[in-house]
Coordinates of C-alpha atoms in Angstrom, one line a residue:
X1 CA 7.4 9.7 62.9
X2 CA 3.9 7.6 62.7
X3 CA 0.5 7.9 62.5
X4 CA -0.5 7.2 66.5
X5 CA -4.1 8.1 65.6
X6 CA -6.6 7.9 62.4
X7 CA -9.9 9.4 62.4
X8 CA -12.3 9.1 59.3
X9 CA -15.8 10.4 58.4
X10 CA -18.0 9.9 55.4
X11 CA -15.7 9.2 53.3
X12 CA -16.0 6.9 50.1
X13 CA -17.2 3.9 51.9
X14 CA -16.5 5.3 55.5
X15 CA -18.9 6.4 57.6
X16 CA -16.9 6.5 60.8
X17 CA -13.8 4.5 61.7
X18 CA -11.8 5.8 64.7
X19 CA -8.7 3.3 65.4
X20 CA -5.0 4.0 66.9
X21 CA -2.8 1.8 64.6
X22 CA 0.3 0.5 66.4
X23 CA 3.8 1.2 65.4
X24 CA 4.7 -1.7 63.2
X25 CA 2.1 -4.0 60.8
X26 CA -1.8 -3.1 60.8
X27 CA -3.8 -5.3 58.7
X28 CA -7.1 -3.6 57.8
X29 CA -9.6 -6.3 56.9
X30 CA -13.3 -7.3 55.8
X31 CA -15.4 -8.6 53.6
X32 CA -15.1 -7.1 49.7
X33 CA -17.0 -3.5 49.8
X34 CA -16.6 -2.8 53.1
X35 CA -13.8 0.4 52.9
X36 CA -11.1 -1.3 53.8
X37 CA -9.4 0.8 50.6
X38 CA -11.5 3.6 51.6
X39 CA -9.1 3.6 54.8
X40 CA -5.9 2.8 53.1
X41 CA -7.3 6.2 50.4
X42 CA -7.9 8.1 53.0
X43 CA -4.6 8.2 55.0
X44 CA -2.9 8.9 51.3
X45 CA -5.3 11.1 50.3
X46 CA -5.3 13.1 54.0
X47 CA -1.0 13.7 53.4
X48 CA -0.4 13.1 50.0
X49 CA -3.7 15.7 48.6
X50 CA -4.2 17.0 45.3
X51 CA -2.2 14.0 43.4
X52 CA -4.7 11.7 44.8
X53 CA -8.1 12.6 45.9
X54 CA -10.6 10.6 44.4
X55 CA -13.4 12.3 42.1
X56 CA -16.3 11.8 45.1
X57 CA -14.4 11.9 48.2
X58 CA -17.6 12.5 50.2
X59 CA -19.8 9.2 50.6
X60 CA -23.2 9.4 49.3
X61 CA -25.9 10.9 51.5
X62 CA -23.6 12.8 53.4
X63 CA -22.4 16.4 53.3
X64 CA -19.3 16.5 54.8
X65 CA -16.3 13.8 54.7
X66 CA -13.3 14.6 57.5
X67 CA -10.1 12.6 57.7
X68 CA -8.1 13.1 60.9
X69 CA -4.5 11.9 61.4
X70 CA -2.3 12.2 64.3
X71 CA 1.3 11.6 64.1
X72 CA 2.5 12.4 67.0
X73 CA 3.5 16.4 67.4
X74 CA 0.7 17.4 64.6
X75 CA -2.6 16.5 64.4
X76 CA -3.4 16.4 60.2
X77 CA -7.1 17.1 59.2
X78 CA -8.9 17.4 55.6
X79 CA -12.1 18.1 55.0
X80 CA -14.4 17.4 52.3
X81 CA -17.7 19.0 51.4
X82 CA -20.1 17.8 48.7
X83 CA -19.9 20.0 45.7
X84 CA -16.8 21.9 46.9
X85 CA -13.2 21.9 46.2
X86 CA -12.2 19.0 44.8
X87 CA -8.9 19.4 46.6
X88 CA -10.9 19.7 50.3
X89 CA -9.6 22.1 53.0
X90 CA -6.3 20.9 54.8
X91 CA -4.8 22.1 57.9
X92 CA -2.0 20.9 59.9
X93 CA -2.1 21.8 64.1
X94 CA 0.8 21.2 66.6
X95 CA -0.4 19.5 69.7
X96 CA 1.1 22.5 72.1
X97 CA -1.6 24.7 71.2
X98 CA 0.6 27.3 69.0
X99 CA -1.1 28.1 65.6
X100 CA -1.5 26.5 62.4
X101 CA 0.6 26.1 59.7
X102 CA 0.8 28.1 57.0
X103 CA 1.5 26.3 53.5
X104 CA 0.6 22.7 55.6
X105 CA 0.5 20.3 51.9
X106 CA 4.2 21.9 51.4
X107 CA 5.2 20.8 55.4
X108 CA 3.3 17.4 54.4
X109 CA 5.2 16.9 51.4
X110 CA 8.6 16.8 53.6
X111 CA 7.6 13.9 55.2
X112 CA 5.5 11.8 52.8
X113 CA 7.7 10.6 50.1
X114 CA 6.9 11.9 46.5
X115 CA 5.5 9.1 45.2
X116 CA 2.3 6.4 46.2
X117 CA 4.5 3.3 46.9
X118 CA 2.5 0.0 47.0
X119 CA 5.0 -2.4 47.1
X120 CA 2.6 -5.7 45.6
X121 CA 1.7 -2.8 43.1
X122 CA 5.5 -2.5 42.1
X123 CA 6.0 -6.1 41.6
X124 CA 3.1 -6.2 39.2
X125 CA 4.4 -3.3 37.1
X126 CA 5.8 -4.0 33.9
X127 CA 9.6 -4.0 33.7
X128 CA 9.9 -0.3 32.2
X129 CA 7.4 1.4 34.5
X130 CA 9.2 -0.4 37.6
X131 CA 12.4 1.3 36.0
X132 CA 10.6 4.0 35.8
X133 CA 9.1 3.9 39.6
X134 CA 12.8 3.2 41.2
X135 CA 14.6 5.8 39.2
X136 CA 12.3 8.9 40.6
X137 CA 13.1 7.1 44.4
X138 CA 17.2 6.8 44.4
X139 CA 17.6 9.9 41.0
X140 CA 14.5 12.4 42.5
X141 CA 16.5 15.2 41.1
X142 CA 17.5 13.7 37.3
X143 CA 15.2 13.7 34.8
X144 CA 15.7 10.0 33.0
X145 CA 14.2 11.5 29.6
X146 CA 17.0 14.0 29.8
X147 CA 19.6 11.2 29.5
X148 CA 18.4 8.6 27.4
X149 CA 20.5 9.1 24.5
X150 CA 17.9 7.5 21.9
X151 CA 14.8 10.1 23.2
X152 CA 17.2 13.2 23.3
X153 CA 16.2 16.3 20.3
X154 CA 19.9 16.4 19.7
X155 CA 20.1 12.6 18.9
X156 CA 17.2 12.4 16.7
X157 CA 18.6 15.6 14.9
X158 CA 22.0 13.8 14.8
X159 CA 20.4 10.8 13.3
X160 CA 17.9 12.9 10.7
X161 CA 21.8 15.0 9.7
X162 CA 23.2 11.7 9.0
X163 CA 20.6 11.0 7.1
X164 CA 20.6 13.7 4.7
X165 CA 24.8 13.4 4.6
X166 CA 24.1 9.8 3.0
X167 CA 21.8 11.3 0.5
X168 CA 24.2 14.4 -0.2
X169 CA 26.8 11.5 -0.9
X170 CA 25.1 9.5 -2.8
X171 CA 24.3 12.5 -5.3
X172 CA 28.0 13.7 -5.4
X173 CA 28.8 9.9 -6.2
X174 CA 26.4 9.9 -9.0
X175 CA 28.2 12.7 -10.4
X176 CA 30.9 11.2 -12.8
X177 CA 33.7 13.2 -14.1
X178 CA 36.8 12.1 -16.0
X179 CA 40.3 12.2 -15.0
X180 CA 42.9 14.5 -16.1
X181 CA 40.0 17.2 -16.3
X182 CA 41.5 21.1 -16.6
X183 CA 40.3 23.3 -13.8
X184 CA 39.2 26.4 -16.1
X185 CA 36.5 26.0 -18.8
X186 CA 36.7 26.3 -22.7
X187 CA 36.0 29.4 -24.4
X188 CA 32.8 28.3 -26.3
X189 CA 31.9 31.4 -27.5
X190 CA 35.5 32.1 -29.2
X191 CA 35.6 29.2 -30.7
X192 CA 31.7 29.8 -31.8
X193 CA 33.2 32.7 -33.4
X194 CA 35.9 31.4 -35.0
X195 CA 33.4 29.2 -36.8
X196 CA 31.3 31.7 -37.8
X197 CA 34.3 33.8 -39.2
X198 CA 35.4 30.4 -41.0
X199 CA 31.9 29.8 -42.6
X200 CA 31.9 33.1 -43.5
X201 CA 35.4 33.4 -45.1
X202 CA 34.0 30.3 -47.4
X203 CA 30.9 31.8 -48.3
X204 CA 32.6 34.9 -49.8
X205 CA 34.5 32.1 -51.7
X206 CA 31.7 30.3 -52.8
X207 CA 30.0 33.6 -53.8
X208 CA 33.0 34.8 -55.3
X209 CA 33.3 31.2 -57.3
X210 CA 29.7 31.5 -58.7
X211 CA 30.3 34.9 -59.6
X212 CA 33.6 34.0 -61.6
X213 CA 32.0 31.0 -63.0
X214 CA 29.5 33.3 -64.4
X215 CA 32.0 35.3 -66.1
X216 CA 33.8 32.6 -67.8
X217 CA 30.3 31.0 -69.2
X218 CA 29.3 34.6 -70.4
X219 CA 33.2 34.9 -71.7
X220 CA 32.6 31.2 -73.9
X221 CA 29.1 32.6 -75.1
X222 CA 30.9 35.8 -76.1
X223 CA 33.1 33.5 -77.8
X224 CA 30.8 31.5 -79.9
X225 CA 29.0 34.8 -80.9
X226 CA 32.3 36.0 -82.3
X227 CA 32.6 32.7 -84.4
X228 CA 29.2 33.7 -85.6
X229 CA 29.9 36.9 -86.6
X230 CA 33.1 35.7 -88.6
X231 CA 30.9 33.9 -90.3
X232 CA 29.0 37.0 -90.9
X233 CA 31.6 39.2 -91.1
X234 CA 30.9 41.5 -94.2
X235 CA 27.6 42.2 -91.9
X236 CA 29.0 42.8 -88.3
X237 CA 32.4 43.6 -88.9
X238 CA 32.1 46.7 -86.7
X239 CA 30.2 44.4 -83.9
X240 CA 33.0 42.1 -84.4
X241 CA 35.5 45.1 -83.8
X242 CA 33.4 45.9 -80.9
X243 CA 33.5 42.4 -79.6
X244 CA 36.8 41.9 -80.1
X245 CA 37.7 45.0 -77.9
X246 CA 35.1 44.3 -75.3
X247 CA 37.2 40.3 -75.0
X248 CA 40.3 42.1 -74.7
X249 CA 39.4 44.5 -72.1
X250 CA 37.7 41.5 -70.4
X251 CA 40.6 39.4 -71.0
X252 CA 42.9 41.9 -69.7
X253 CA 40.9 42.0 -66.3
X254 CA 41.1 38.0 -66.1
X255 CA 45.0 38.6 -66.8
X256 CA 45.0 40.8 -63.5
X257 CA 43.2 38.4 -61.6
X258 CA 45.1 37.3 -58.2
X259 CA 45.1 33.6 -57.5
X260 CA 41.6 32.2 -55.0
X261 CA 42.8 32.1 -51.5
X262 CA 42.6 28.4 -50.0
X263 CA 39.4 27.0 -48.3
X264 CA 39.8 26.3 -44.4
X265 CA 38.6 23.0 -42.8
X266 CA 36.2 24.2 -40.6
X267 CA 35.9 20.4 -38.6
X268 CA 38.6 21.3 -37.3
X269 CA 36.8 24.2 -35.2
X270 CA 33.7 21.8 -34.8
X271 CA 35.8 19.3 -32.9
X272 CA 37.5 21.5 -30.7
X273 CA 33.5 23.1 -29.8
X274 CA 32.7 19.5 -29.2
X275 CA 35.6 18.8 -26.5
X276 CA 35.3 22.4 -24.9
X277 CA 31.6 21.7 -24.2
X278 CA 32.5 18.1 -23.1
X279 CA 35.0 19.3 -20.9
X280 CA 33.2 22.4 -19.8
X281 CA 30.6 20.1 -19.0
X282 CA 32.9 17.7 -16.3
X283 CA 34.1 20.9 -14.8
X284 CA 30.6 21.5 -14.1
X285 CA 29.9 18.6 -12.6
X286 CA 32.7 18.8 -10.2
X287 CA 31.8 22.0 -9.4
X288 CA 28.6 20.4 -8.2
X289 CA 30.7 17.6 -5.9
X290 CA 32.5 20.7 -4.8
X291 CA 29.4 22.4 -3.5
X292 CA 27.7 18.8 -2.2
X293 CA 31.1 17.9 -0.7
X294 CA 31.2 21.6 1.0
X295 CA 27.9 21.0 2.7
X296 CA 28.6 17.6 3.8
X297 CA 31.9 18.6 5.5
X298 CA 29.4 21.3 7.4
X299 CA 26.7 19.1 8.6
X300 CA 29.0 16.5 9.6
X301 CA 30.7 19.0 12.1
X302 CA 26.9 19.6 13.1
X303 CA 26.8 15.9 13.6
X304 CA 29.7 16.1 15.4
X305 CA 29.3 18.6 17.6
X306 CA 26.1 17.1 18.7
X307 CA 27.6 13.5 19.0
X308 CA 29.9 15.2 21.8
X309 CA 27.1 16.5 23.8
X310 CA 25.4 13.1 23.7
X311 CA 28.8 11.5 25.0
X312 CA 28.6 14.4 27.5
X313 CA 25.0 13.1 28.6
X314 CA 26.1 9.2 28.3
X315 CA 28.9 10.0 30.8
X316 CA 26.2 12.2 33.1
X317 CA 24.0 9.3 33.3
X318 CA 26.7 6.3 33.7
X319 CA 27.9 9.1 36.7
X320 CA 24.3 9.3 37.7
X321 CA 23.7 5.6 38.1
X322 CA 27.0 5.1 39.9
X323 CA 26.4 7.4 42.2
X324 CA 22.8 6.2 42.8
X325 CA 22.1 4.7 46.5
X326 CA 19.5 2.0 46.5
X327 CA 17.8 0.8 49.3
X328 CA 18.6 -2.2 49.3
X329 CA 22.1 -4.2 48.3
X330 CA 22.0 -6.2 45.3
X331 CA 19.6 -3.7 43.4
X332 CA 20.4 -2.2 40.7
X333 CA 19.5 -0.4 37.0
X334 CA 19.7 -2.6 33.6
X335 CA 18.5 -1.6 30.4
X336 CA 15.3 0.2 31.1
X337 CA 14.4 -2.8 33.8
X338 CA 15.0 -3.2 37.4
X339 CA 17.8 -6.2 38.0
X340 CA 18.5 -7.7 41.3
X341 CA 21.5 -9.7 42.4
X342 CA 22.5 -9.5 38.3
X343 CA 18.8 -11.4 37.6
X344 CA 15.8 -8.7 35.9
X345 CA 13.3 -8.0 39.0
X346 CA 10.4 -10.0 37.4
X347 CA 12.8 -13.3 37.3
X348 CA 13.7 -13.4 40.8
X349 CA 12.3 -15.3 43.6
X350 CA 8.4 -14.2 45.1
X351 CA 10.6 -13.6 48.4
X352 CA 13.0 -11.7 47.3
X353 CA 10.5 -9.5 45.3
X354 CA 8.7 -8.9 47.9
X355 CA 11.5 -8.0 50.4
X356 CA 12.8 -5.8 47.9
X357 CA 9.5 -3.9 46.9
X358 CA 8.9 -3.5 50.6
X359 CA 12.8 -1.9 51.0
X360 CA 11.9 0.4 48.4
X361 CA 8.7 1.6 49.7
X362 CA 10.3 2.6 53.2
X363 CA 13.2 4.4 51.6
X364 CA 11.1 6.7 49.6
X365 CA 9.0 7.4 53.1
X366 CA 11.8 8.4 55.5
X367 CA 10.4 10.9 57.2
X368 CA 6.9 9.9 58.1
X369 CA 7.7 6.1 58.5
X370 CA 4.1 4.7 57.3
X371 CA 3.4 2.8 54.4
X372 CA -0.2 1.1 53.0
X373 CA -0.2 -2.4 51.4
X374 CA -3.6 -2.9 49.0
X375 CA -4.6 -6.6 48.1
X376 CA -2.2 -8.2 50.8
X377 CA -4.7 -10.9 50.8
X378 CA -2.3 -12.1 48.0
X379 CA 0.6 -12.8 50.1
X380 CA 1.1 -16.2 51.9
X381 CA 2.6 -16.5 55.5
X382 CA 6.1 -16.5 54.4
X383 CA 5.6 -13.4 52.9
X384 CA 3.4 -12.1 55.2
X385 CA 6.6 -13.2 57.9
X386 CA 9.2 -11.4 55.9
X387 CA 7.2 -8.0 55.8
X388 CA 6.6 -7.8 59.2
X389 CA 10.3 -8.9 60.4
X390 CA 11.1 -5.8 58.0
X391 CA 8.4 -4.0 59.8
X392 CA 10.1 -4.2 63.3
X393 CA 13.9 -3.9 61.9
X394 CA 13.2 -0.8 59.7
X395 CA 11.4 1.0 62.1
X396 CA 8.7 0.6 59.9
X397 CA 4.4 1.2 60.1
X398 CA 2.3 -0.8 57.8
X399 CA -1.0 -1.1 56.8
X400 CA -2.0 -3.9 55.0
X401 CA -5.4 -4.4 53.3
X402 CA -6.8 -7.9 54.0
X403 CA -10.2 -10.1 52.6
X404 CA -11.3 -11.7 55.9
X405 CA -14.6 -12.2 56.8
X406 CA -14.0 -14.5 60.3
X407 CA -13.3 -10.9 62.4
X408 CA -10.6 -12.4 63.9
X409 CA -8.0 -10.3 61.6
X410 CA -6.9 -6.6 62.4
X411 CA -9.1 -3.7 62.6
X412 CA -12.1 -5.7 60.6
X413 CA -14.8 -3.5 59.1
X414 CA -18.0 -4.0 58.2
X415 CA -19.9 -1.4 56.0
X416 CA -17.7 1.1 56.5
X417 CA -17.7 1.1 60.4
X418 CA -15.1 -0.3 62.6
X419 CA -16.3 -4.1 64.2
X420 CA -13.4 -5.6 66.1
X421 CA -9.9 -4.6 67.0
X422 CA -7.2 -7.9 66.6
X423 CA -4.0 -6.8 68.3
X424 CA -1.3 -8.1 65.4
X425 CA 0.9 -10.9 66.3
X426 CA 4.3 -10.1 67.2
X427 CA 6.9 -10.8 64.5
X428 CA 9.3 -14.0 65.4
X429 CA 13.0 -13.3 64.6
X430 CA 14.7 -16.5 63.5
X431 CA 12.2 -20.1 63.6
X432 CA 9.5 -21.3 61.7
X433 CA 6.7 -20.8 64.5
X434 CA 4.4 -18.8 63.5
X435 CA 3.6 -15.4 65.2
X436 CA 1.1 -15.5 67.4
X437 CA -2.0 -13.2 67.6
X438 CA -2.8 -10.9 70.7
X439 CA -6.6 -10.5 72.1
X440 CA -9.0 -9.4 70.0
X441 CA -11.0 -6.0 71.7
X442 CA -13.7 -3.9 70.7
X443 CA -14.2 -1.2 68.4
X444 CA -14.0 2.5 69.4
X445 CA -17.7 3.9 70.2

């Protein structure tokens, strides 16, 4: 299927421009400003629609803009009106009369490819957005976000868990604790105990020694004060009497006394404090590598359950690739660039870009076999030869959009109205002569 017909109205630059393309190249030419890319917009915006009506669509002055297109079995027709729905009104009508379609932009999209293929626009891209471009052609149905390992949630959360593993290591590293260290802790507060009952025990010694000190100095003053009272004895015989008994009886309870019970060390108890907090300590700490080393070994499985569903998704896209069918032999995906014959796309020769592009275009158009060419004042002959041979062997309708002023070239327009008609020259299979140009006729009242 072609477009046998085009029909356009008032729109952009158009004011009218009725033509019948032929089946294979039609170069659509003029002097800059005078719609030729108003005709190559309208035929995408008339079957493409909403993805790429322009803001005005109607051109200024008029009301009404109308793009007619006939391919064949259905005549396609949008209409514009100033200050209306920016999408315009579509229809699509079969030539035997029967009714129109209902849903026509969903009919439309089952012919048009998906995408707005210019094929000189491809080989200006940049080597990611041709990627890009070619990827939604030969993989419509696999999102290339969804497999790029480095964009995917799960790898970024894979990379952020690995992250915090390092740091979660690098704290249970810090963490030093000697060897030979006993798995239960000291009993601090026993032993705390024990010294209290130790420095207590000595302090009812040392109380008791003070108190028996002050006996025996009270026993030696006692003493002297009987020497005294010899010396006064006719006096204080009886207190001497009574002295004398009161040393006896106290002499009699010093007599009963039972030997002091031995002091105790107590370093030994501070010591054993010191090493039981030491070691209590160290068994803390490698409680605290247990519990770091517990929530490593748990986000690592995370890590590793993730790292299997991005092998999963490596393996979907290496599949997806394989599988891929190009349009062309020799083309292929690198790393997030378009190679061809093993060489990235921008490093190849003019030729080859161009027969490629072209090959790429036309497979993403099967159905409706039509495709539009902006600035193809850019290409030289050769080029110009090798998209028109692919024209006739594909099957394939062009329109190219050509800066020509002589009127000699095409359908030539001239502010926004048709002029002349140029048949195209038929393309020469094989040679170097260069195809030869029909008559030229006039324009369509």
């Amino acid at each position: 299927m072609r477009i046998i017909g085009f029909k356009a109205i008032d729109f952009k630059k158009i004011k009218v421009v009725d033509i019948t393309p032929n089946e294979f190249v039609n170069r659509i030419s003029g002097a800059n400003g005078s719609g030729k890319t108003s005709l190559l917009d309208a035929i995408e915006v008339c079957l493409r629609g909403t993805r790429n009506v322009p803001s005005k669509p109607v051109r200024k002055g008029a009301s009404k803009a109308i793009i007619e297109i006939d391919l064949g079995e259905w005549i396609v027709r949008r209409t514009f009106s100033e200050g209306g729905s920016k999408n315009g009104f579509l229809t699509v009508e079969p030539k035997d009369g029967k009714s129109r379609l209902q849903g026509p932009q969903e009919f439309l999209n089952k012919l048009v490819g998906p995408n707005s293929f210019d094929p000189l626009e491809f080989i200006r891209m940049k080597p990611e957005q041709q990627f890009a471009t070619l990827y939604k052609i030969v993989l419509p149905d696999v999102d290339p976000n969804s497999l790029d390992i480095e964009k995917n949630p799960d790898y970024l959360k894979r990379r952020e868990l690995k992250k915090e593993i390092k740091a979660l290591e690098t704290r249970r590293d810090d963490i030093q604790i000697p060897d030979n260290l006993p798995m239960e802790k000291r009993d601090e507060a026993r032993l705390l105990k024990d010294l209290g009952e130790v420095g207590e025990h000595n302090a009812r010694i040392e109380r008791e020694k003070v108190h028996r000190a002050q006996i025996e100095r009270s026993q030696k003053e006692m003493l002297n004060a009987n020497q005294e009272l010899r010396d006064q004895i006719a006096k204080l015989e009886k207190r001497l009497k009574d002295g004398v008994d009161q040393y006896e009886r106290t002499q009699r309870i010093i007599e009963d006394w039972k030997p002091l019970a031995e002091t105790r060390d107590p370093a030994h108890y501070t010591e054993a404090i010191t090493a039981a907090r030491i070691v209590n300590a160290a068994i803390d700490r490698r409680g605290q590598r247990n519990e770091l080393q517990k929530e490593i070994d748990a986000i690592s499985k995370r890590v590793d359950t993730i790292s299997d569903q991005l092998d999963e998704l490596e393996r979907k896209q290496t599949k997806a690739i394989e599988e891929a069918k190009f349009p062309i032999p020799g083309l292929a995906f690198g790393n997030e660039e378009v190679i061809f014959e093993g060489i990235p796309f921008s490093q190849v020769s003019n030729a080859d870009q161009i027969r490629a592009s072209v090959a790429i275009g036309m497979a993403d158009n099967p159905e409706l076999r039509t495709m539009r060419i902006k600035d193809g004042s850019l290409l030289d002959d050769a080029s110009m030869k090798i998209i028109s041979e692919m024209s006739m062997t594909e099957n394939f309708q062009l329109f190219v959009e050509v800066v020509d002023t002589s009127g000699d070239v095409g359908v030539y327009l001239e502010e926004g109205e048709v002029k002349a008609v140029n048949d195209e020259p038929e393309p020469q299979h094989g040679g170097d002569d260069k195809p030869v140009a029909k008559k030229k006729t006039k324009a369509k009242k």
